[in-house]
Amino acid sequence: MPAVKGDGMRGLAVFISDIRNCKSREAEIKRINKELANIRSKFKGDKTLDGYQKKKYVCKLLFIFLLGHDIDFGHMEAVNLLSSNKYTEKQIGYLFISVLVSASSDLMKLVVQSIKNDIVSRNPVHVCLALQCIANIGSRDMAEAFNRDIPKLLVSGDTIDSVKQSAALCLLRLLRTAPDLIQLGEWASRVIHLLNDQHMGVVTAAASLIEALVKRSPEEYKGCVSLAVSRLSRIVTSSYTDLQDYTYYFVPAPWLSVKLLRLLQNYPPPEDPAVRTRLTECLETILNKAQEPPKSKKVQHSNAKNAVLFEAINLIIHMDSDPNLLVRACNQLGQFLSHRETNLRYLALESMCLLATSEFSHEAVKKHQETVINALKTERDVSVRQRAVDLLYAMCDRTNAEDIVAEMLTYLETADYSIREEMVLKVAILAEKYAVDYTWYVDTILNLIRLAGDYVSEEVWYRVIQIVINRDDVQGYAAKTVFEALQAPACHENMVKVGGYILGEFGNLIAGDHRSSPIVQFQLLHSKYHLCIPSTRGLLLSTYVKFINLFPEIKAQIQEILRNDNNIRNPDVEIQQRAIEYLQLTSVTSTDVLATVLEEMPPFPERESSILAKLKKKKPGAAEDPDAAGGKSSPPTVASKPMPEISVNASYQPQGASGGSADLLGLSSSAPPAAAPASNDTGCLVDVFDMLGTGASPTSNGLTAAADENYKSATTPDLEAGPDKIHEFVCRNNGVIFENDLLQIGIKSEYKQNLGRVGMFYGNKTSVPFSNFTAEVSLPGELSSQLMAQAKPVDSQVEAGAQKQQLVNIECVTDFTVPPVLVINFLYNGAQQHMTVKMPVMVNKFLEPAEMDAATFFQRWKNLSAPAQECQKIFKAKPPMDGEQTKSKLLCFGLSILEDVDPNPENFVSAGVLHTRNQQIGVLLRLEPNSQAQMYRLTIRASKDAISTTLCELLESQF
Amino acid sequence: MQFMLLFSRQGKLRLQKWYTAQPDKLKKKITRELVTTILARKPKMCSFLEWKDMKIVYKRYASLYFCCAIEHDDNELLTLEIIHRYVELLDKYFGSVCELDIIFNFEKAYFMLDELLLGGEVQETSKKNVLKAIAAQDLLQEETDDTKSLLEELGLTG
């Protein structure tokens, strides 16, 4: 038995020895049960136990628990120990409680009471014990009980250093548990100034707390930036002897350095030039030190030094503003890529992934392509190879895509099973994104299926079909290639699916060659038929019926297959139904009808790649669209030609929808049904005008009711509606947007997701008719690519006192900042009139409210912490503050009102989704009114950069 | 940091410290799976791995594995050095520490960890200061023990 340190509990040591001497698991359990019975009887017995005995038994229970057994008694005795005046008994009591008592236990009230006594003790060791217990349990009750005492301890001048350290971290823990309960108020600045404290341990602990506070309210703690920079500067320029015991293996204060560097990653580069220069100097010094010879051969030295270096590189990447630093960082990481330490290679690959997304360093990263590919081939640890795959994905662009994709395909053959699926997704995305030549894309995906068919998810093969259908330049090639691929004796099922689908659509393009004549194609496909699962067979049956349309000469053979009992009486209802229906269809209908029903599939609407969505789901964060941050090239569009009006393939579509190949393109959930818009349009159109009570024909007289309402207020005689005017429509969809002596323009609009239907009303206020009347929507500058607007023509004659209507269909392609402009021309009394009016179509019109609970809200809020994702504005209330009005404004703005999220009932918390054609953007909002100061603080975070600013500006104008 | 585990090469858990509230069942599940994962790794492999949605940093010292789950923005290399500092502290306190010391003095191992890390964050990195705090605790124990025996001698306790 080894020596027992401190005050030994002999009984405990004997018990532990006994347990260790047990020869079997059964013997151990027997011994434990015996001990449990003994302790239970001691606790229950009438003889009062003294503190030492209680402590010993509680400790034994703890040991039994740590062995993995459940403990269901002794809690009360442990709580009793807390009030002992002997330190060791108290300490064991606290230990038991922090390990074994759950925060929800009924005993917590007693525990909190004991802590209350200890935290005001004059003995600092007792205070520390109490603080440690709070930090270990960190329950909401504790936050409630101590949210005043702990901040006080932290900033008080009387508190000794070790207590301050514990208080800082204790507060941090409570802040994480119950952010709403921890408010530092006027102490914020004193907390920030702890960064200047003499005691390095205090600064280290405080830096952690400050980082958490900063994450919550960056603006309030902005003062920490300059303090952190100067503290960091003092550390990196000090010699290792200066900091005594805070130097770790010749590295001055690595923990504090890393914390400060991390703290600074919560802010953009410092605005103050002096601070900024000083920070740049720090970062340069850290990079320089990396080149110096090591002061020790110990791994601890290099780890600590490199920990600081990596964190500095993270900050450099975060600031993303100094090309010189970025390139130096990249070169440094390049050295690590071939370092003998596996850990460093791993971290270098990981950091380089981030560097690859910066436009300044993207090229520098690309220089290391060979090394990274080599890592993929030679690293012995799969987690390192995984990092190499990530980096290749991140560094890929149009210039190196072919090489990188080829290397990834080669590696795929031998890759670990654990990363194959992800690799397949990555290859598929890169191939699509950077394809210049779509034959290369088709080859790549077919190779993927050949090499790793089992890991090719549905999204991948759906996508290749979508692309082939949308690009007529690659269809012939695709048909030829799948035909060749299907020649292999053993084909992956996914290959059969892709092959079947493509030949069914485009088999005619290769039918001229006798080697791939219709009957050969058919026989080839049918040779795989019996090996396939029912859903694939269903797909092949659809291919066959399409063949009947494409190649009438093989109709008889195909009908024979359909008629075969294996199909027409197949126990699988899907196969049976298809066989029967296809047989019937091809028997009774004329060729014309058949040709219409089985027409080539129409192009798919453009959409975000479902593969990318899948990768994002698999690895949130890690799967960033390589373009998103680098801004190197715009993603290739799937359909480069303008989308033709989609004609519904009436019977092909619904039969597909009954199952099996219904999911073939997996579109129904993520995109509007291809055929819907045309018919829906009219439905809504009627609604808009029905509300006006006028039907679809122009009203003969006067203005709409909605327009009337604003008739009086709209007195501006200017031709151009002022900027304020348009702001009236941020939260409103209907009303008069413009009026002068001649003309009144009213609007009535409806929005759904990324689509809008806007009815414009032009009222002639004069007694003379307007002729040559035109109204066109103009999308100036960038807007032309951000918004699609299609205005129906309007009657060229507007009678005196009459009103004409015009329907404008709008689609939000991506987010935008300026509204479209309406250009109006007409002749009045022979004089040409020209006016331009801003249309009140703002990005918030495409917002839809989202509901979520508090936990989800805070989680998402936390995730959107990058500076560009957030916008905060503090401004004076213009109209008087009114909670109900604020609510309705937020609702009309397009957001939800989330109740019970913010503990302060005065505050508003909202969420919404901004719908654009290309993506959906999450938007979160917090609005904090301060009725005393008559000010608002508005914070918006959005999952896409810059949107929060646009929305903030729009909303600010409303208060 | 989310938690720290110490376990032996045989997979026996020697110390566990959780910095986020988790149900016991989940703790047991995580421990079991993580221990198996790490024991299966070869010696020269990387000390960091992505496991579930956690970042794991581990290192083996003699027969004991020290394993931490950290946040995504935590520094991996420095986590290795937290482990090392903890080992140094144990070593200094017990005098070339071995697994048995930690088994028999598990409460001390906990107290020492509480001085080094609090709520999952580094509290005190100075070896001297931590050892001083622990020595002060031991002193308090001895004092109270002394008083006890003195009182006993005087026949003042029942």
XYZ file of N, CA, C and O in Angstrom, chain A residues 198-257:
240
model
N -1.769 42.858 -11.525
C -0.371 42.484 -11.307
C -0.184 40.972 -11.365
O 0.824 40.488 -11.824
N -1.178 40.261 -10.845
C -1.025 38.824 -10.670
C -1.426 38.099 -11.960
O -2.558 38.193 -12.410
N -0.470 37.384 -12.526
C -0.724 36.734 -13.813
C -1.859 35.720 -13.733
O -2.614 35.530 -14.689
N -1.967 35.045 -12.575
C -3.031 34.053 -12.423
C -4.398 34.717 -12.488
O -5.335 34.179 -13.091
N -4.508 35.899 -11.891
C -5.772 36.630 -11.920
C -6.093 37.034 -13.364
O -7.223 36.883 -13.836
N -5.086 37.525 -14.064
C -5.321 37.940 -15.448
C -5.772 36.748 -16.292
O -6.713 36.852 -17.091
N -5.118 35.609 -16.097
C -5.464 34.424 -16.886
C -6.917 34.034 -16.661
O -7.670 33.777 -17.612
N -7.309 33.983 -15.377
C -8.693 33.591 -15.082
C -9.655 34.643 -15.616
O -10.682 34.308 -16.228
N -9.312 35.914 -15.431
C -10.214 36.981 -15.856
C -10.372 36.973 -17.377
O -11.452 37.240 -17.901
N -9.286 36.660 -18.099
C -9.361 36.682 -19.564
C -10.426 35.705 -20.060
O -11.147 36.006 -21.017
N -10.537 34.548 -19.402
C -11.573 33.585 -19.817
C -12.955 34.176 -19.610
O -13.830 34.062 -20.464
N -13.144 34.783 -18.442
C -14.447 35.375 -18.147
C -14.770 36.482 -19.146
O -15.876 36.547 -19.691
N -13.782 37.330 -19.396
C -14.036 38.473 -20.277
C -14.403 37.988 -21.686
O -15.280 38.545 -22.331
N -13.752 36.908 -22.123
C -14.098 36.435 -23.458
C -15.581 36.050 -23.543
O -16.267 36.360 -24.506
N -16.061 35.400 -22.487
C -17.472 35.006 -22.500
C -18.379 36.240 -22.462
O -19.409 36.283 -23.130
N -17.984 37.232 -21.692
C -18.791 38.455 -21.618
C -18.804 39.167 -22.969
O -19.825 39.682 -23.413
N -17.652 39.172 -23.608
C -17.530 39.822 -24.906
C -18.421 39.144 -25.932
O -19.071 39.804 -26.739
N -18.456 37.826 -25.858
C -19.292 37.105 -26.814
C -20.742 37.513 -26.645
O -21.511 37.512 -27.593
N -21.126 37.836 -25.409
C -22.504 38.199 -25.157
C -22.785 39.628 -25.616
O -23.764 39.887 -26.272
N -21.940 40.558 -25.229
C -22.198 41.935 -25.660
C -20.893 42.631 -26.029
O -20.281 43.294 -25.190
N -20.474 42.435 -27.268
C -19.180 42.948 -27.737
C -19.026 44.458 -27.524
O -17.958 44.922 -27.125
N -20.104 45.168 -27.761
C -20.023 46.620 -27.698
C -19.649 47.079 -26.283
O -18.759 47.899 -26.087
N -20.323 46.473 -25.308
C -20.141 46.886 -23.917
C -18.704 46.665 -23.442
O -18.206 47.401 -22.601
N -18.052 45.637 -23.981
C -16.720 45.289 -23.481
C -15.607 45.652 -24.463
O -14.515 45.133 -24.388
N -15.937 46.531 -25.391
C -14.985 46.889 -26.429
C -13.664 47.386 -25.865
O -12.609 47.219 -26.480
N -13.743 47.986 -24.677
C -12.542 48.524 -24.038
C -11.467 47.487 -23.809
O -10.295 47.846 -23.618
N -11.814 46.212 -23.832
C -10.807 45.192 -23.522
C -9.788 45.041 -24.643
O -8.702 44.519 -24.422
N -10.124 45.520 -25.854
C -9.221 45.295 -26.987
C -7.852 45.920 -26.741
O -6.820 45.252 -26.813
N -7.851 47.210 -26.401
C -6.550 47.861 -26.254
C -5.799 47.296 -25.048
O -4.577 47.140 -25.088
N -6.542 46.964 -23.983
C -5.877 46.384 -22.814
C -5.264 45.036 -23.152
O -4.138 44.733 -22.759
N -6.009 44.244 -23.897
C -5.514 42.913 -24.263
C -4.273 43.036 -25.140
O -3.294 42.307 -24.962
N -4.306 43.997 -26.079
C -3.161 44.156 -26.971
C -1.930 44.578 -26.169
O -0.835 44.031 -26.350
N -2.109 45.486 -25.236
C -0.905 45.941 -24.543
C -0.390 44.848 -23.600
O 0.814 44.671 -23.450
N -1.311 44.096 -23.002
C -0.849 43.002 -22.147
C -0.092 41.960 -22.981
O 0.981 41.492 -22.607
N -0.649 41.639 -24.123
C -0.026 40.659 -25.008
C 1.359 41.142 -25.422
O 2.334 40.390 -25.418
N 1.416 42.422 -25.741
C 2.668 42.998 -26.187
C 3.739 42.873 -25.097
O 4.882 42.521 -25.364
N 3.326 43.124 -23.849
C 4.296 43.001 -22.760
C 4.777 41.564 -22.615
O 5.932 41.316 -22.317
N 3.877 40.622 -22.829
C 4.282 39.219 -22.668
C 5.234 38.795 -23.786
O 6.296 38.226 -23.534
N 4.860 39.099 -25.041
C 5.705 38.569 -26.126
C 7.069 39.237 -26.184
O 8.004 38.653 -26.707
N 7.164 40.438 -25.616
C 8.477 41.083 -25.656
C 9.282 40.793 -24.393
O 10.438 41.185 -24.300
N 8.677 40.126 -23.410
C 9.435 39.872 -22.186
C 10.367 38.692 -22.413
O 10.139 37.853 -23.267
N 11.408 38.649 -21.615
C 12.276 37.479 -21.710
C 11.689 36.418 -20.794
O 10.895 36.718 -19.910
N 12.098 35.187 -21.014
C 11.406 34.126 -20.281
C 11.676 34.162 -18.785
O 11.011 33.503 -18.014
N 12.687 34.938 -18.375
C 12.956 34.999 -16.941
C 12.047 36.012 -16.245
O 11.859 35.966 -15.039
N 11.467 36.938 -17.023
C 10.695 38.012 -16.410
C 9.467 37.509 -15.656
O 9.055 38.095 -14.666
N 8.879 36.488 -16.179
C 7.570 36.107 -15.655
C 7.648 34.963 -14.655
O 6.638 34.416 -14.240
N 8.854 34.619 -14.273
C 9.089 33.582 -13.260
C 8.259 32.326 -13.486
O 8.342 31.716 -14.538
N 7.415 32.033 -12.499
C 6.735 30.746 -12.579
C 5.648 30.721 -13.654
O 5.042 29.689 -13.893
N 5.357 31.850 -14.258
C 4.379 31.844 -15.340
C 5.037 31.604 -16.694
O 4.385 31.609 -17.718
N 6.337 31.430 -16.655
C 7.014 30.978 -17.867
C 6.974 29.462 -17.861
O 7.275 28.827 -16.849
N 6.570 28.906 -18.962
C 6.410 27.456 -19.025
C 7.405 26.923 -20.044
O 7.293 27.240 -21.228
N 8.375 26.202 -19.570
C 9.411 25.672 -20.463
C 9.915 26.741 -21.426
O 9.845 26.588 -22.646
N 10.376 27.834 -20.855
C 10.984 28.951 -21.601
C 9.989 29.750 -22.444
O 10.375 30.597 -23.220
N 8.728 29.454 -22.352
C 7.742 30.244 -23.098
C 7.003 31.131 -22.102
O 6.390 30.620 -21.171
N 7.065 32.444 -22.279
C 6.401 33.310 -21.312
C 4.872 33.207 -21.396
O 4.296 33.395 -22.465
N 4.266 32.881 -20.297
C 2.811 32.860 -20.119
C 2.027 32.367 -21.344
O 1.219 33.101 -21.902
N 2.244 31.122 -21.755
C 1.529 30.659 -22.964
C 0.004 30.657 -22.794
O -0.714 31.009 -23.717
N -0.473 30.288 -21.609
C -1.927 30.217 -21.439
C -2.574 31.579 -21.571
O -3.562 31.737 -22.251
N -1.939 32.546 -20.906
C -2.509 33.885 -20.990
C -2.408 34.412 -22.427
O -3.355 34.999 -22.950
N -1.269 34.171 -23.077
C -1.121 34.647 -24.462
C -2.229 34.099 -25.344
O -2.862 34.829 -26.108
